[in-house]
Structure formats: structure tokens, C-alpha cells
Coordinates of C-alpha atoms and ligand atoms in Angstrom, one line a residue:
M1 CA 0.0 0.0 0.0
A2 CA 1.2 3.5 -0.8
E3 CA 2.4 5.8 2.0
I4 CA -0.2 8.6 2.4
L5 CA 1.6 12.0 2.5
K6 CA -0.7 14.0 4.7
G7 CA -0.4 17.8 4.6
L8 CA -1.0 18.4 8.3
P9 CA 2.4 17.3 9.7
A10 CA 4.1 19.5 7.2
A11 CA 1.8 22.4 7.9
S12 CA 2.2 22.0 11.7
A13 CA 6.0 22.0 11.4
I14 CA 5.9 25.3 9.4
T15 CA 3.3 26.8 11.8
E16 CA 5.4 26.0 14.9
E17 CA 8.4 27.7 13.4
L18 CA 6.3 30.7 12.4
I19 CA 4.9 31.1 15.9
T20 CA 8.5 31.6 17.2
R21 CA 9.3 34.1 14.4
C22 CA 6.1 36.0 14.9
N23 CA 6.7 36.3 18.7
S24 CA 10.2 37.6 18.0
L25 CA 8.7 40.2 15.6
K26 CA 6.2 41.3 18.2
S27 CA 8.9 41.6 20.8
K28 CA 10.4 44.3 18.5
G29 CA 7.0 46.0 18.2
I30 CA 6.2 44.6 14.7
M31 CA 2.7 43.1 14.5
P32 CA 2.6 41.0 11.3
A33 CA -0.6 41.5 9.3
L34 CA -2.2 40.0 6.1
A35 CA -4.8 41.7 4.0
M36 CA -7.2 39.4 2.1
L37 CA -9.2 40.8 -0.7
R38 CA -12.2 38.8 -1.9
I39 CA -14.6 40.0 -4.6
G40 CA -17.9 38.0 -4.6
E41 CA -19.0 35.0 -2.6
N42 CA -17.2 32.1 -4.3
Q43 CA -17.5 29.1 -1.9
S44 CA -14.0 27.8 -2.5
D45 CA -12.5 31.4 -1.9
I46 CA -14.6 31.6 1.3
S47 CA -13.4 28.2 2.6
Y48 CA -9.7 29.1 1.8
E49 CA -10.2 32.5 3.6
T50 CA -11.5 30.7 6.7
G51 CA -8.6 28.3 6.7
A52 CA -6.1 31.1 6.1
S53 CA -7.6 33.2 8.9
K54 CA -7.4 30.3 11.4
R55 CA -3.8 29.6 10.4
C56 CA -2.9 33.3 10.9
E57 CA -4.7 33.5 14.2
K58 CA -2.8 30.4 15.5
I59 CA 0.5 32.0 14.5
G60 CA -0.4 35.5 15.8
I61 CA -0.7 37.2 12.4
N62 CA -3.4 39.9 12.2
V63 CA -5.9 39.5 9.3
K64 CA -7.7 42.4 7.7
K65 CA -10.5 41.3 5.3
Y66 CA -11.7 43.4 2.4
I67 CA -14.8 41.8 1.0
L68 CA -16.4 43.5 -2.0
P69 CA -19.6 42.6 -3.9
K70 CA -19.2 40.7 -7.1
E71 CA -20.4 43.6 -9.2
S72 CA -17.7 46.0 -7.8
K73 CA -16.2 48.4 -10.3
K74 CA -12.6 48.5 -11.2
E75 CA -12.0 51.8 -9.4
K76 CA -13.3 50.4 -6.1
I77 CA -11.1 47.3 -6.3
L78 CA -8.0 49.4 -7.2
N79 CA -8.8 51.8 -4.3
V80 CA -8.6 48.8 -1.9
I81 CA -5.2 47.8 -3.4
N82 CA -4.0 51.4 -2.9
E83 CA -5.3 51.4 0.7
I84 CA -3.4 48.1 1.3
N85 CA -0.2 49.6 -0.3
N86 CA -0.4 52.7 1.9
D87 CA -1.1 50.9 5.2
K88 CA 2.2 50.5 6.9
N89 CA 0.7 48.0 9.3
I90 CA -0.1 45.5 6.5
H91 CA 2.8 43.3 5.4
G92 CA 1.2 40.9 3.0
C93 CA -1.7 40.7 0.6
L94 CA -3.7 37.9 -0.9
M95 CA -6.3 38.8 -3.6
F96 CA -8.6 35.9 -4.6
R97 CA -8.2 35.2 -8.3
P98 CA -9.4 34.9 -11.0
L99 CA -11.5 38.1 -11.1
E100 CA -14.4 38.2 -13.5
D101 CA -12.9 41.1 -15.3
K102 CA -9.4 40.2 -16.6
D103 CA -8.5 43.9 -17.2
T104 CA -9.2 44.7 -13.5
E105 CA -7.2 41.7 -12.4
L106 CA -4.2 42.8 -14.5
E107 CA -4.3 46.3 -13.2
A108 CA -4.7 45.1 -9.6
C109 CA -1.6 42.9 -10.1
R110 CA 0.3 45.8 -11.5
L111 CA -0.7 48.1 -8.7
L112 CA 0.1 46.0 -5.7
L113 CA 3.5 46.7 -4.1
P114 CA 5.8 43.7 -4.8
E115 CA 7.0 43.7 -1.2
K116 CA 3.4 43.0 -0.1
D117 CA 2.7 40.3 -2.7
S118 CA 2.2 37.1 -0.7
D119 CA 0.9 35.0 -3.6
C120 CA 2.9 35.9 -6.7
M121 CA 0.4 38.3 -8.2
T122 CA 3.0 40.8 -9.5
S123 CA 5.4 40.4 -12.4
E124 CA 8.3 41.1 -10.0
S125 CA 7.4 37.9 -8.0
L126 CA 6.8 35.9 -11.2
S127 CA 10.2 37.0 -12.5
G128 CA 11.8 35.7 -9.3
V129 CA 10.3 32.3 -9.8
F130 CA 11.3 32.1 -13.5
T131 CA 14.8 33.5 -13.1
G132 CA 15.4 31.5 -10.0
S133 CA 16.3 34.6 -8.0
D134 CA 15.1 35.5 -4.5
T135 CA 12.8 38.3 -5.7
G136 CA 9.3 38.0 -4.2
Y137 CA 7.5 34.8 -3.2
P138 CA 6.3 31.9 -5.4
P139 CA 2.5 31.2 -5.5
C140 CA 1.6 29.5 -2.2
T141 CA 0.2 26.4 -3.8
A142 CA 3.3 25.8 -5.9
Q143 CA 5.5 26.3 -2.9
A144 CA 3.3 24.0 -0.8
C145 CA 4.1 21.1 -3.3
M146 CA 7.8 21.7 -2.7
E147 CA 7.3 21.9 1.1
L148 CA 5.5 18.6 1.1
L149 CA 8.2 16.9 -0.9
K150 CA 10.9 18.2 1.4
H151 CA 8.9 17.4 4.6
Y152 CA 8.7 13.8 3.5
K153 CA 12.3 13.8 2.3
I154 CA 11.3 12.8 -1.2
E155 CA 14.4 13.3 -3.4
F156 CA 13.8 15.2 -6.6
A157 CA 17.3 16.3 -7.7
G158 CA 18.1 14.3 -10.9
K159 CA 14.6 12.7 -10.9
N160 CA 12.1 12.8 -13.7
V161 CA 9.1 14.8 -12.8
A162 CA 5.9 15.0 -14.9
V163 CA 3.9 18.1 -14.1
I164 CA 0.4 18.0 -15.5
G165 CA -0.9 21.6 -15.9
R166 CA 0.8 24.8 -17.1
S167 CA -1.1 27.5 -15.2
L168 CA 0.8 30.5 -13.8
V169 CA -0.4 29.6 -10.2
I170 CA 0.7 26.0 -10.1
G171 CA 2.0 24.1 -13.2
R172 CA 4.6 26.6 -14.5
P173 CA 6.0 27.9 -11.2
V174 CA 6.3 24.5 -9.6
S175 CA 8.1 23.3 -12.7
M176 CA 10.6 26.1 -12.4
M177 CA 11.1 25.5 -8.7
L178 CA 11.7 21.8 -9.3
M179 CA 14.1 22.6 -12.1
K180 CA 16.0 25.1 -9.9
E181 CA 16.5 22.2 -7.5
N182 CA 17.9 20.0 -10.3
A183 CA 14.8 17.8 -11.2
T184 CA 14.3 17.0 -14.9
V185 CA 10.8 18.3 -15.6
T186 CA 8.3 17.6 -18.3
I187 CA 5.5 20.2 -18.4
C188 CA 2.3 18.6 -19.7
H189 CA -1.0 20.1 -20.7
S190 CA -4.2 19.4 -22.6
K191 CA -2.4 19.1 -26.0
T192 CA 0.3 16.8 -24.7
Q193 CA 0.5 13.5 -26.6
N194 CA 1.1 10.2 -24.9
L195 CA 0.4 11.7 -21.5
P196 CA -0.1 8.3 -19.7
S197 CA 3.2 7.1 -21.0
I198 CA 5.1 10.2 -20.0
C199 CA 3.6 9.9 -16.5
R200 CA 4.3 6.2 -16.2
N201 CA 8.0 6.9 -16.9
A202 CA 8.2 9.7 -14.3
D203 CA 9.6 9.3 -10.8
I204 CA 7.2 12.0 -9.5
I205 CA 3.9 13.2 -10.9
I206 CA 2.4 16.6 -9.9
A207 CA -1.2 16.7 -11.0
A208 CA -2.7 20.2 -11.2
I209 CA -5.5 19.8 -13.8
G210 CA -8.9 20.3 -12.2
R211 CA -10.4 17.0 -13.3
A212 CA -11.7 14.5 -10.8
G213 CA -9.8 11.2 -10.8
F214 CA -8.1 12.0 -14.2
V215 CA -4.8 10.4 -13.3
D216 CA -5.7 6.7 -13.0
K217 CA -3.8 3.4 -13.1
N218 CA -2.7 4.0 -16.7
F219 CA -0.5 6.9 -15.6
M220 CA 1.1 5.1 -12.7
S221 CA 4.0 2.8 -12.0
P222 CA 5.5 1.2 -8.9
G223 CA 7.9 3.4 -6.9
Q224 CA 6.4 6.7 -7.9
V225 CA 5.4 9.6 -5.7
I226 CA 2.2 11.5 -6.7
I227 CA 1.4 15.0 -5.5
D228 CA -2.3 15.7 -6.1
V229 CA -3.0 19.5 -6.3
G230 CA -6.5 19.2 -7.8
I231 CA -9.6 20.2 -5.8
N232 CA -12.8 18.9 -7.5
V233 CA -16.2 17.7 -6.6
N234 CA -17.0 14.2 -7.9
S235 CA -20.3 12.8 -9.2
E236 CA -21.3 11.9 -5.6
G237 CA -20.7 15.5 -4.5
K238 CA -17.5 14.7 -2.6
L239 CA -14.3 16.7 -2.6
C240 CA -11.6 14.9 -4.5
G241 CA -8.4 15.4 -6.3
D242 CA -7.1 14.9 -9.9
V243 CA -5.8 11.4 -9.0
N244 CA -7.8 8.2 -8.7
F245 CA -6.8 7.6 -5.1
S246 CA -7.7 3.9 -4.9
D247 CA -5.6 3.2 -8.0
A248 CA -2.7 5.1 -6.6
E249 CA -2.9 3.4 -3.2
G250 CA -2.5 0.0 -4.8
I251 CA 0.3 0.9 -7.2
V252 CA 2.6 3.8 -6.2
R253 CA 5.1 4.4 -3.4
A254 CA 3.4 7.5 -2.0
V255 CA 0.5 9.8 -2.7
T256 CA -1.1 13.0 -1.2
P257 CA -4.7 12.8 -0.2
V258 CA -7.5 15.3 -1.2
P259 CA -8.6 16.8 1.1
G260 CA -5.8 16.9 3.6
G261 CA -2.8 17.1 1.3
V262 CA -1.4 20.1 -0.6
G263 CA -4.3 22.3 0.5
A264 CA -3.5 21.9 4.2
V265 CA 0.1 23.2 3.5
T266 CA -0.9 26.2 1.3
T267 CA -2.2 28.4 4.2
A268 CA 1.0 27.7 6.2
V269 CA 3.0 28.9 3.2
L270 CA 0.9 32.0 2.9
A271 CA 1.6 32.8 6.6
K272 CA 5.3 32.2 6.0
H273 CA 5.3 34.8 3.2
V274 CA 3.7 37.4 5.5
I275 CA 6.2 36.7 8.3
E276 CA 9.1 37.0 5.9
S277 CA 7.8 40.3 4.6
A278 CA 7.5 41.6 8.1
E279 CA 11.0 40.5 8.9
K280 CA 12.3 42.4 5.9
L281 CA 11.2 45.7 7.3
Ligands
LIG301 P1 -6.2 25.9 -14.7 O1 -5.7 27.3 -14.7 O2 -7.5 25.6 -15.2 O3 -5.1 24.9 -15.4 C1 -5.4 23.6 -15.6 C2 -4.3 23.0 -16.4 O4 -4.6 21.6 -16.6 C3 -4.1 23.6 -17.8 O5 -2.7 23.9 -18.0 C4 -4.7 22.6 -18.8 O6 -4.0 22.6 -20.0 C5 -4.4 21.3 -18.0 N1 -5.4 20.3 -18.5 C6 -6.7 20.4 -18.5 N2 -7.2 19.3 -19.1 C7 -6.2 18.5 -19.3 C8 -6.1 17.2 -19.9 N3 -7.1 16.5 -20.3 N4 -4.8 16.7 -20.0 C9 -3.7 17.4 -19.7 N5 -3.8 18.6 -19.1 C10 -5.0 19.1 -18.9 O7 -6.2 25.3 -13.1 P2 -5.2 25.7 -11.9 O8 -5.6 27.0 -11.3 O9 -3.8 25.4 -12.3 O10 -5.7 24.6 -10.9 C11 -5.5 23.2 -11.1 C12 -6.2 22.4 -10.0 O11 -5.6 22.8 -8.7 C13 -7.7 22.8 -9.8 O12 -8.4 21.6 -9.4 C14 -7.7 23.8 -8.7 O13 -9.0 23.7 -7.9 C15 -6.6 23.2 -7.8 N6 -6.0 24.2 -6.9 C16 -5.6 23.7 -5.7 C17 -5.0 24.5 -4.7 C18 -4.6 24.0 -3.4 O14 -4.2 24.7 -2.5 N7 -4.5 22.6 -3.3 C19 -4.9 25.9 -5.0 C20 -5.2 26.4 -6.3 C21 -5.8 25.5 -7.2 P3 -4.1 23.8 -21.1 O15 -3.1 24.8 -20.6 O16 -3.7 23.2 -22.4 O17 -5.5 24.3 -21.1

């Protein structure tokens, strides 16, 4: 049976370390704070916001929520970003994306101060990920994949990794981060040919697709590690990942569960970015 790589132990280890760092900041009179900007009432945004708020509370990070109605105009949204930029007591910002209006999203990403960018919205942060420099922070979910691999001491230097998905929030950045640490990465997407065969030949699969149970036994081989980033609802209305978990359990060496895998680590990474920004002051 495959080892189940739960997110909680990794998230708890990060949280414990952050509590110490947060206390040390507070002893110097710095109160770390995160602004969360949500436009509309998307259920998955709300549940992430709840999880992130709880994580921050546990660590001692203040959270300031900006919640705007779905129909908010561009000016209103940009005003909030300006307010966050100008508030010296806010160290990090997370804006839930995608926004309905792409143009507004682009302008908001351009406007946010790079030093307050906790989830890789700005081109400065993206350039850090793609050039391999220390500029900004990677997207929290992409970094959560790396944190999970490291927590469970899964070696990836020199290994073949198949990343399924090429979005700017997960697939591309996690591929760059893995390559920086000497993995050999194949970035796959909806037009990739022979996907099951590419995946079968990989040592590690990162699935970030958004299709329930898409990665099944045809993609798997013994000895593999699978990181399932997907968050989907299956035909029975249950939360599930991109990986057919029961197939994985019987074939591969290790697999992350959904829920309770990557998602559990993501909020801890977000908190880490806020603490790091506060430490840079
Ligand atoms: P996205 O922007 O929709 O990207 C999905 C990617 O999957 C695209 O690159 C797409 O290829 C590829 N894809 C779609 N169908 C495919 C197929 N049949 N074969 C191969 N590749 C295929 O989604 P995302 O924002 O990256 O999110 C991916 C998943 O992660 C979603 O389930 C999302 O809910 C989840 N997620 C989880 C967390 C977390 O904390 N765990 C955070 C954010 C998102 P093309 O580029 O060719 O279209």
C-alpha cells in the first residue's frame, strides 16, 4: 500500500516555526498582518479564507479582510489595493483570483507593491520564480508542493518529474522551482500527446489539472510519488483530487490525499510569506 503523504504534519511544522518568528517580531514592536481581498461569494474562496484566517490566528498574524460585492467596479477594487499599499501596518496581501474582469485583475496585479505580494500576483514575483532569484515569493500552492516533498524527504534532484498543468499559479511555477533544484521536468497540458506514458515513466507526478480522478492506473507505475493538487467535486458531491486515489494506493510508493494534502500546507506557506515580509522591514 502507498504511503499517504498528509499535509497536516508539514503544515504543523511550518506553523510551529512561524509562531516563534512571529513572537520575535512582536517583541520588536512589529505586528505582522495580512490583507485578504475577496470579490464576490465564491465558496472555495470563502473556505480558503476561513482556513487562512485560522492559520494566521494560530501564529499570531493579524488579518484584515476586504470583502467587496461581485459587481464592484474596477476603481473600487484598485482603491482597496491602494489602501493596502499605503497601510504601513499591513505586510502581505492575498487577492482571490481569477477576477471576472481580466483587465481589472491585471491592473490590480500591476498596482500591488511587490513587497506586499504574498501569492505571486506581481510580475516582480513571477520573475523571481522564473529567473530563480530571491525576488518575491512563489505562488503559495506551488511552494506547498515543494514543502510537502521536502517534509517527507522525497528526493527530486536528478529525478524525472511530470507536471500536468501549465497555469501560472501552479504548473509553471512548480516546474521552475523543481528545475531550480535539479529535477528534470516535463510540463504537460491538454495538448500533450502520450500523457499516460510520460507519466508512467516519471519518478514523481504533480497533478494540477482540475479534473476529478483523471490520473488513473494507466498513468502510474510502482515506486512513484504523486502530489495531487486538484480540488474537485466528484459525481457523488464529494471533494476529490485529480488522482484516482484507490488506483494510486495499490500501485505507487506515496500519494497525497485530497482533502488533507497540498491544500493543508498552502495556508501555512501564505503565513510564512507574511512573516518573511514583516522580517524584511
Ligand atoms: P487551470 O488554470 O484551469 O489549469 C489547468 C491545467 O490543466 C491547464 O494547463 C490545462 O491545459 C491542463 N489540463 C486540462 N485538461 C487536461 C487534460 N485533459 N490533459 C492534460 N492537461 C490538462 O487550473 P489551476 O488554477 O492550475 O488549478 C488546477 C487544480 O488545482 C484545480 O483543481 C484547482 O482547484 C486546484 N487548486 C488547488 C489549490 C490547493 O491549494 N490545493 C490551489 C489552487 C488550485 P491547457 O493549458 O492546455 O488548457
